[in-house]
mmCIF file with all atom_site columns, C-alpha atoms in Angstrom:
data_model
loop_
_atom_site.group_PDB
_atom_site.id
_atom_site.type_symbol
_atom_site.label_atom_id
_atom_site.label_alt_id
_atom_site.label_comp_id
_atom_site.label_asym_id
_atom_site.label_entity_id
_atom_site.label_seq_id
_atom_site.pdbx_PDB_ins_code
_atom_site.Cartn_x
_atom_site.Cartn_y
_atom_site.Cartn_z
_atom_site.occupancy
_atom_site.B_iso_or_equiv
_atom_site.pdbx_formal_charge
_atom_site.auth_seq_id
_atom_site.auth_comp_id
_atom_site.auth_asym_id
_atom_site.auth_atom_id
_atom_site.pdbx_PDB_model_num
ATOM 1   C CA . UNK A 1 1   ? 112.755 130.125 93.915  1.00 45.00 ? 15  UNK A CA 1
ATOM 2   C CA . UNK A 1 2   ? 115.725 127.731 92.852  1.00 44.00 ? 16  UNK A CA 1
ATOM 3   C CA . UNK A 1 3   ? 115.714 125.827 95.989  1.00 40.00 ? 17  UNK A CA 1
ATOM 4   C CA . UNK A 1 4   ? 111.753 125.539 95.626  1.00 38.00 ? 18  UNK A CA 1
ATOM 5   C CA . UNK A 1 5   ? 112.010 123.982 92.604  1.00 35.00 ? 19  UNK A CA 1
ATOM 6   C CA . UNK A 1 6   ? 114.453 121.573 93.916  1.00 35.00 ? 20  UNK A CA 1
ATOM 7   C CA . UNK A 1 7   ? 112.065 120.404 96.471  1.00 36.00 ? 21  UNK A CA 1
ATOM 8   C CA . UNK A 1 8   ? 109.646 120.136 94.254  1.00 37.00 ? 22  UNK A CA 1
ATOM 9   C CA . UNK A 1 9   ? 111.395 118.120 92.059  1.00 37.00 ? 23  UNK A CA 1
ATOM 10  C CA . UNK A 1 10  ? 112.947 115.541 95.000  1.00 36.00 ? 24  UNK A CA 1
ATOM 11  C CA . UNK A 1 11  ? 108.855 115.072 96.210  1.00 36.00 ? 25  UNK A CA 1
ATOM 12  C CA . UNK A 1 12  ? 107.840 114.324 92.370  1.00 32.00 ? 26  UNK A CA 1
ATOM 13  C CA . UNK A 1 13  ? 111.093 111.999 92.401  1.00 33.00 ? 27  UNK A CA 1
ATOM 14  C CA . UNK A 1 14  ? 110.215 110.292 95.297  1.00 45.00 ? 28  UNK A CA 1
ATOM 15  C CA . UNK A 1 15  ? 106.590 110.194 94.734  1.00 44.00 ? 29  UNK A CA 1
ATOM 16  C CA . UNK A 1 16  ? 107.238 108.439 91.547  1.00 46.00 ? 30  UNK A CA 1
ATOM 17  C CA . UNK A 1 17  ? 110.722 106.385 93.215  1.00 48.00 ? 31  UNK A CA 1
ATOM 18  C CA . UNK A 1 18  ? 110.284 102.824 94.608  1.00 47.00 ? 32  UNK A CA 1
ATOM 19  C CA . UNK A 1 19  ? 109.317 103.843 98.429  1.00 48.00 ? 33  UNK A CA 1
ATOM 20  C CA . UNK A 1 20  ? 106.615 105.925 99.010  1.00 52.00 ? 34  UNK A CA 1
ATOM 21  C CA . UNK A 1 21  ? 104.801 106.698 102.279 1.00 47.00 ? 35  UNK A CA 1
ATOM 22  C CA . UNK A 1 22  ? 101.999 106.303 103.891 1.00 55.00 ? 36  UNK A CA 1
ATOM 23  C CA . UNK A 1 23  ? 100.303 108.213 107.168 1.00 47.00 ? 37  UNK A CA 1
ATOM 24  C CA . UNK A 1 24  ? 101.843 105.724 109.060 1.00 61.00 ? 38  UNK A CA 1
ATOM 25  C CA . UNK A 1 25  ? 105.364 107.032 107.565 1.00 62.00 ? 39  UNK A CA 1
ATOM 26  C CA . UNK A 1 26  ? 105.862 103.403 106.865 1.00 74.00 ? 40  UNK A CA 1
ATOM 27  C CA . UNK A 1 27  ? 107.368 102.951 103.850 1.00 82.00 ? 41  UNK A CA 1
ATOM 28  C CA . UNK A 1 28  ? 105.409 100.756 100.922 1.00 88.00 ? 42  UNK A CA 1
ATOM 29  C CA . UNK A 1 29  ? 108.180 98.720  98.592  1.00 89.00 ? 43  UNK A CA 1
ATOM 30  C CA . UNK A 1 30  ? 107.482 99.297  94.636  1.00 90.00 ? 44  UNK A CA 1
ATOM 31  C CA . UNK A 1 31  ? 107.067 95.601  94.603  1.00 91.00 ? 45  UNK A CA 1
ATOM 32  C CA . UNK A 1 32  ? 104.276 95.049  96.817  1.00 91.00 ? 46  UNK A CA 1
ATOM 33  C CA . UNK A 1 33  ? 102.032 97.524  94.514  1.00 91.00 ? 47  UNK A CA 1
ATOM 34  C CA . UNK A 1 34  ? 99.511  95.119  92.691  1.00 93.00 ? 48  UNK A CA 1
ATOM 35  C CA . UNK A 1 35  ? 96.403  93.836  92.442  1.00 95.00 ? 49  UNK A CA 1
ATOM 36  C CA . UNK A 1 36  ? 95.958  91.418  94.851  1.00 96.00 ? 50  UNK A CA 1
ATOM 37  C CA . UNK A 1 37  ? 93.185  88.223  94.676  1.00 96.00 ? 51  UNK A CA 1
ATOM 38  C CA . UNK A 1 38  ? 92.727  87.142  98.175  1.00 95.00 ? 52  UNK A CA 1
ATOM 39  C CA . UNK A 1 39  ? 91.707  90.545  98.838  1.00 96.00 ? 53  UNK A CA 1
ATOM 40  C CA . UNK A 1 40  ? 89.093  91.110  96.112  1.00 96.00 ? 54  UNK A CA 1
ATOM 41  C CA . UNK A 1 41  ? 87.350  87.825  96.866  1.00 96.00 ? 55  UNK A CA 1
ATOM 42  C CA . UNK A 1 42  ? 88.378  87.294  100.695 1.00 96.00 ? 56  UNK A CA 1
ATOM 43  C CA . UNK A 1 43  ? 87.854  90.694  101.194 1.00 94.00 ? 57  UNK A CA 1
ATOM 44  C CA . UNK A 1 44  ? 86.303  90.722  104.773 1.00 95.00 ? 58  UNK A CA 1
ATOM 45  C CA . UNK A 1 45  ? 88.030  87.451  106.035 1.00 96.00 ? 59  UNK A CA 1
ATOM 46  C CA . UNK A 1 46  ? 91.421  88.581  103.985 1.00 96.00 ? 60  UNK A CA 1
ATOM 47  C CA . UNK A 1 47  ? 91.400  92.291  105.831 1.00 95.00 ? 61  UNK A CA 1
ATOM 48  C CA . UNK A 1 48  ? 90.849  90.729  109.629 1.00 95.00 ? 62  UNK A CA 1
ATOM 49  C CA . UNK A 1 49  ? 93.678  88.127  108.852 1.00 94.00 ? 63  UNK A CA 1
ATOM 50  C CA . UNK A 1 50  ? 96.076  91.025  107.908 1.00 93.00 ? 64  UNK A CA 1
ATOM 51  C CA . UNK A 1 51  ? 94.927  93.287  110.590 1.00 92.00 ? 65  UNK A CA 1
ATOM 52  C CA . UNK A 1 52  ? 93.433  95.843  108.460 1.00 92.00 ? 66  UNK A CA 1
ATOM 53  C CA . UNK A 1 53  ? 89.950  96.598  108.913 1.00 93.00 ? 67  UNK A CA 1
ATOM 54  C CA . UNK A 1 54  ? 89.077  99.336  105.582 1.00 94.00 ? 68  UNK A CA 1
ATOM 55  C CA . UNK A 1 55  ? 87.582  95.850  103.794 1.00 95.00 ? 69  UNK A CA 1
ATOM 56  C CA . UNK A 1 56  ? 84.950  95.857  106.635 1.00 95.00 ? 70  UNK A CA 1
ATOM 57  C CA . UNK A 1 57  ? 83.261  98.227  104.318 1.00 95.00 ? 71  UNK A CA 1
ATOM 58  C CA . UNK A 1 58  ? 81.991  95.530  102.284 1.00 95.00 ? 72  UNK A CA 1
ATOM 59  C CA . UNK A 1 59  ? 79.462  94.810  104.366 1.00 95.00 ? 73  UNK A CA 1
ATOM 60  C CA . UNK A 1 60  ? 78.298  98.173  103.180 1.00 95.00 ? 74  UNK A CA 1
ATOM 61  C CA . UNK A 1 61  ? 75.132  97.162  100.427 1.00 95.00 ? 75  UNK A CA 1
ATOM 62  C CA . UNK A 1 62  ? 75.690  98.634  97.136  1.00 95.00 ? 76  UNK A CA 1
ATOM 63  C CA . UNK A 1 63  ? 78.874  100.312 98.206  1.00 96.00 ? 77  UNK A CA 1
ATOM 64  C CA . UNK A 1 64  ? 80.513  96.978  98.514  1.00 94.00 ? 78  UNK A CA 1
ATOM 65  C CA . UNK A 1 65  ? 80.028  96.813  94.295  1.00 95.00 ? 79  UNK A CA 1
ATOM 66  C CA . UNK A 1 66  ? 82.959  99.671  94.327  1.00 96.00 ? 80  UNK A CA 1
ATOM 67  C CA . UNK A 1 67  ? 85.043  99.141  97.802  1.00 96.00 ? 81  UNK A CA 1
ATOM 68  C CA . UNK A 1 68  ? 85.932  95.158  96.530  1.00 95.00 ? 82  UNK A CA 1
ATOM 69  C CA . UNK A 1 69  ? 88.031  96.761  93.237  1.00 97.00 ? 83  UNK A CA 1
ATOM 70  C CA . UNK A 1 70  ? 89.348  99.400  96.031  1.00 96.00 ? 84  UNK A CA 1
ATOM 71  C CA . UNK A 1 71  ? 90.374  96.253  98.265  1.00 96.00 ? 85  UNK A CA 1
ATOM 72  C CA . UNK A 1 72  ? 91.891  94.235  95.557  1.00 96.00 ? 86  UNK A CA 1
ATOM 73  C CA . UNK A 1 73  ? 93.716  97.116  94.348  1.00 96.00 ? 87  UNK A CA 1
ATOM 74  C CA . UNK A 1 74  ? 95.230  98.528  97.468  1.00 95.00 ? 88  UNK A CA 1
ATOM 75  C CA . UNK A 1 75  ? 95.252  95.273  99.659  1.00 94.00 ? 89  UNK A CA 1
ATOM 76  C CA . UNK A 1 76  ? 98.853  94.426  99.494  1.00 94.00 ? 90  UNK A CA 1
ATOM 77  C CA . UNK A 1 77  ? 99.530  98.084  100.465 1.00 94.00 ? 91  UNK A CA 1
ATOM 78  C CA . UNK A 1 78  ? 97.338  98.244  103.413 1.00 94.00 ? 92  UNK A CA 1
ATOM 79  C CA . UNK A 1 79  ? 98.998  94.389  104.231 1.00 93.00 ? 93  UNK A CA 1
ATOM 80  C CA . UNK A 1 80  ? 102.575 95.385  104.315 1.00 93.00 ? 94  UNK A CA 1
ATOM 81  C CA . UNK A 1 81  ? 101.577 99.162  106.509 1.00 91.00 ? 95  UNK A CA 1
ATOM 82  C CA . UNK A 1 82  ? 99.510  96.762  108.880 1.00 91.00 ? 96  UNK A CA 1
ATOM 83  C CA . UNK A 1 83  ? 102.055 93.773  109.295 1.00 87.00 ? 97  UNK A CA 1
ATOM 84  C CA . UNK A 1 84  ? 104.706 92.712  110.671 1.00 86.00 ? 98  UNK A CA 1
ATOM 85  C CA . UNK A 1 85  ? 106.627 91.665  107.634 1.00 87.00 ? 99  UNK A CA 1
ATOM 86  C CA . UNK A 1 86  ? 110.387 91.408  107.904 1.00 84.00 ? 100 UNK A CA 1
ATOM 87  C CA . UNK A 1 87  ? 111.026 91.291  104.399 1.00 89.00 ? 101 UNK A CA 1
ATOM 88  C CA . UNK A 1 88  ? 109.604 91.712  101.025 1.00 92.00 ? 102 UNK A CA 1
ATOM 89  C CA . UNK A 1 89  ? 109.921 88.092  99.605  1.00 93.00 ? 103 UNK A CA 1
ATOM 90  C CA . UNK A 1 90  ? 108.363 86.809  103.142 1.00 93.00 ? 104 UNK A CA 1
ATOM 91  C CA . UNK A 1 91  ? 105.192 89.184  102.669 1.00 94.00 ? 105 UNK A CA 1
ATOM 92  C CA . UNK A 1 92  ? 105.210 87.789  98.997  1.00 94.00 ? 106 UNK A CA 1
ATOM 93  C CA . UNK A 1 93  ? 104.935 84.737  100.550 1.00 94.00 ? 107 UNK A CA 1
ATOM 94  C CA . UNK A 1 94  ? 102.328 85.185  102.501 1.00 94.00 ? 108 UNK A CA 1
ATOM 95  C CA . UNK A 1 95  ? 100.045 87.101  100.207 1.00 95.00 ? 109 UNK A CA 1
ATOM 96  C CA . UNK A 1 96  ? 100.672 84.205  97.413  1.00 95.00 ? 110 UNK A CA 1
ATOM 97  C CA . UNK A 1 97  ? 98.490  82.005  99.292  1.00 95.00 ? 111 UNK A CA 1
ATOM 98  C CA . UNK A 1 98  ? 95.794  84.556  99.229  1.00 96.00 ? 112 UNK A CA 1
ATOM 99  C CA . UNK A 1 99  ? 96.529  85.061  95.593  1.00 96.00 ? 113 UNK A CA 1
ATOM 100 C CA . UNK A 1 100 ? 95.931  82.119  94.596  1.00 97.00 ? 114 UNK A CA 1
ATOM 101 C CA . UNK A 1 101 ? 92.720  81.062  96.698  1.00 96.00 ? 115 UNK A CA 1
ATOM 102 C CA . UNK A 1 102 ? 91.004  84.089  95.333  1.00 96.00 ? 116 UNK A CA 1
ATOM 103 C CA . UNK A 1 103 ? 91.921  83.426  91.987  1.00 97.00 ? 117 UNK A CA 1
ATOM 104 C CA . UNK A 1 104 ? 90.648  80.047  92.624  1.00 97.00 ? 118 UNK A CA 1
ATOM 105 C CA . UNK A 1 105 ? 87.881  80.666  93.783  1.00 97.00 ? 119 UNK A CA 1
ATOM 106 C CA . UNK A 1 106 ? 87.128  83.406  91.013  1.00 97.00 ? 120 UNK A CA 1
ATOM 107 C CA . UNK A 1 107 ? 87.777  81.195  88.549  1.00 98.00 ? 121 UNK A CA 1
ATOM 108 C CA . UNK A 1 108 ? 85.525  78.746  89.545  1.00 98.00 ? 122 UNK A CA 1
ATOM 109 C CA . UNK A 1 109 ? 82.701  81.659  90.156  1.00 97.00 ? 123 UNK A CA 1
ATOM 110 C CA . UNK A 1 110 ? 82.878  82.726  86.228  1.00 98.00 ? 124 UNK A CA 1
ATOM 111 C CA . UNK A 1 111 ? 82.516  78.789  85.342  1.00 98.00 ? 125 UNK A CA 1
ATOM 112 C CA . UNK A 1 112 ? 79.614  78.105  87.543  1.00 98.00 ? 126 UNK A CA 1
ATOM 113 C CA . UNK A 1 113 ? 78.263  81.782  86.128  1.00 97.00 ? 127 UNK A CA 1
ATOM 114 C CA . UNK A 1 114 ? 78.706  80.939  82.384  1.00 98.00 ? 128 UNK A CA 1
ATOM 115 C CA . UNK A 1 115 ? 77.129  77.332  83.722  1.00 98.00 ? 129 UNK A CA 1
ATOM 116 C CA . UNK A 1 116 ? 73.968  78.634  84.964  1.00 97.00 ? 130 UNK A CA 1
ATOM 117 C CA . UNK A 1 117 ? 73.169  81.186  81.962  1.00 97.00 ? 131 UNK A CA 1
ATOM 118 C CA . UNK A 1 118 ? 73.660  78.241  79.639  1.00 97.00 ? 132 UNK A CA 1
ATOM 119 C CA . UNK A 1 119 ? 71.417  76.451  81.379  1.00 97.00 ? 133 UNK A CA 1
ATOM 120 C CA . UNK A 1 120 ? 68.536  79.040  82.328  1.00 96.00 ? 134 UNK A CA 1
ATOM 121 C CA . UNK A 1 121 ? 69.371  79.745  78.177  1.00 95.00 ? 135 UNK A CA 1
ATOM 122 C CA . UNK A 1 122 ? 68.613  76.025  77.402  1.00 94.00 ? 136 UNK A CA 1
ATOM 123 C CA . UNK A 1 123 ? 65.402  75.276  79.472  1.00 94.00 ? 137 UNK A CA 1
ATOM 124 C CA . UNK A 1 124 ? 64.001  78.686  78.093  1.00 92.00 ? 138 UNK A CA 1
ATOM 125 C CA . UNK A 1 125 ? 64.262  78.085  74.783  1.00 91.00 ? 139 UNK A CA 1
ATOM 126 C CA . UNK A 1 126 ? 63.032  74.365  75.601  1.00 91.00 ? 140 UNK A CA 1
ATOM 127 C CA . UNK A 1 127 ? 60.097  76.000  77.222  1.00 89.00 ? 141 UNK A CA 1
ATOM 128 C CA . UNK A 1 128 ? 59.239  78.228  74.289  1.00 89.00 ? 142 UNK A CA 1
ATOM 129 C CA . UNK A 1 129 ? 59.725  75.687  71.358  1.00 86.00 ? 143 UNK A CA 1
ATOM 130 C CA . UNK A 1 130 ? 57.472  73.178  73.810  1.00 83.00 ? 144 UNK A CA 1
ATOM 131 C CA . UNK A 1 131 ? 54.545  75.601  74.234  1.00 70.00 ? 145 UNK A CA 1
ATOM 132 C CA . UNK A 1 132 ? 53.963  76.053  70.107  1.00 63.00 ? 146 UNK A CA 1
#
């Protein structure tokens, strides 16, 4: 019962240890765990550029509302068990260009979304004060 515990204790230790691992058995750095922009906007285009296919799914209606969070959360996961990444800092790399055109282009989606309700705001209320 001793030597139960003791296993027990080394899966909990490396469950919750920098590597953990996948199906594969390919091993996912503690580093590359994040949320990951390229992947929550790109999501289609961003999973057949890194060879994994899960963000396919988004072309599921409805479900897509719930799979893009899934995508940006575990993309860089399902990037590094998919690729052929030497080391960390050159996956980093990599996924820093997605990073930052998906924050981009989120960015620029909340603007022209805060845009558009001012001005559907501004010609209703121009459209009710006109008509009294």
């Amino acid at each position: 019962m001793g030597s139960e515990m003791c296993i027990r204790d080394s899966h909990i230790t490396s469950y919750r240890g920098n590597l953990i691992m996948n199906e594969n058995g390919k091993t996912v750095p503690e580093e590359i765990r994040g949320w990951n922009w390229g992947a929550f906007i790109y999501n289609i285009f961003w999973g057949i550029g890194n060879k994994t296919y899960l963000p396919l799914l988004c072309l599921i209606p409805v479900f897509n509302l719930v799979w893009i969070f899934v995508c940006g959360f575990k993309g860089n996961e399902w990037a590094w068990q998919k690729g052929d990444y030497q080391d960390v800092d050159t996956f980093k790399a990599v996924q820093a260009t997605w990073n930052r055109a998906g924050l981009v282009q989120f960015i620029i989606a909340v603007i022209l979304g805060v845009l558009y309700v001012f001005f559907f705001v501004t010609m209703l209320s121009t459209l009710i004060n006109n008509s009294y």
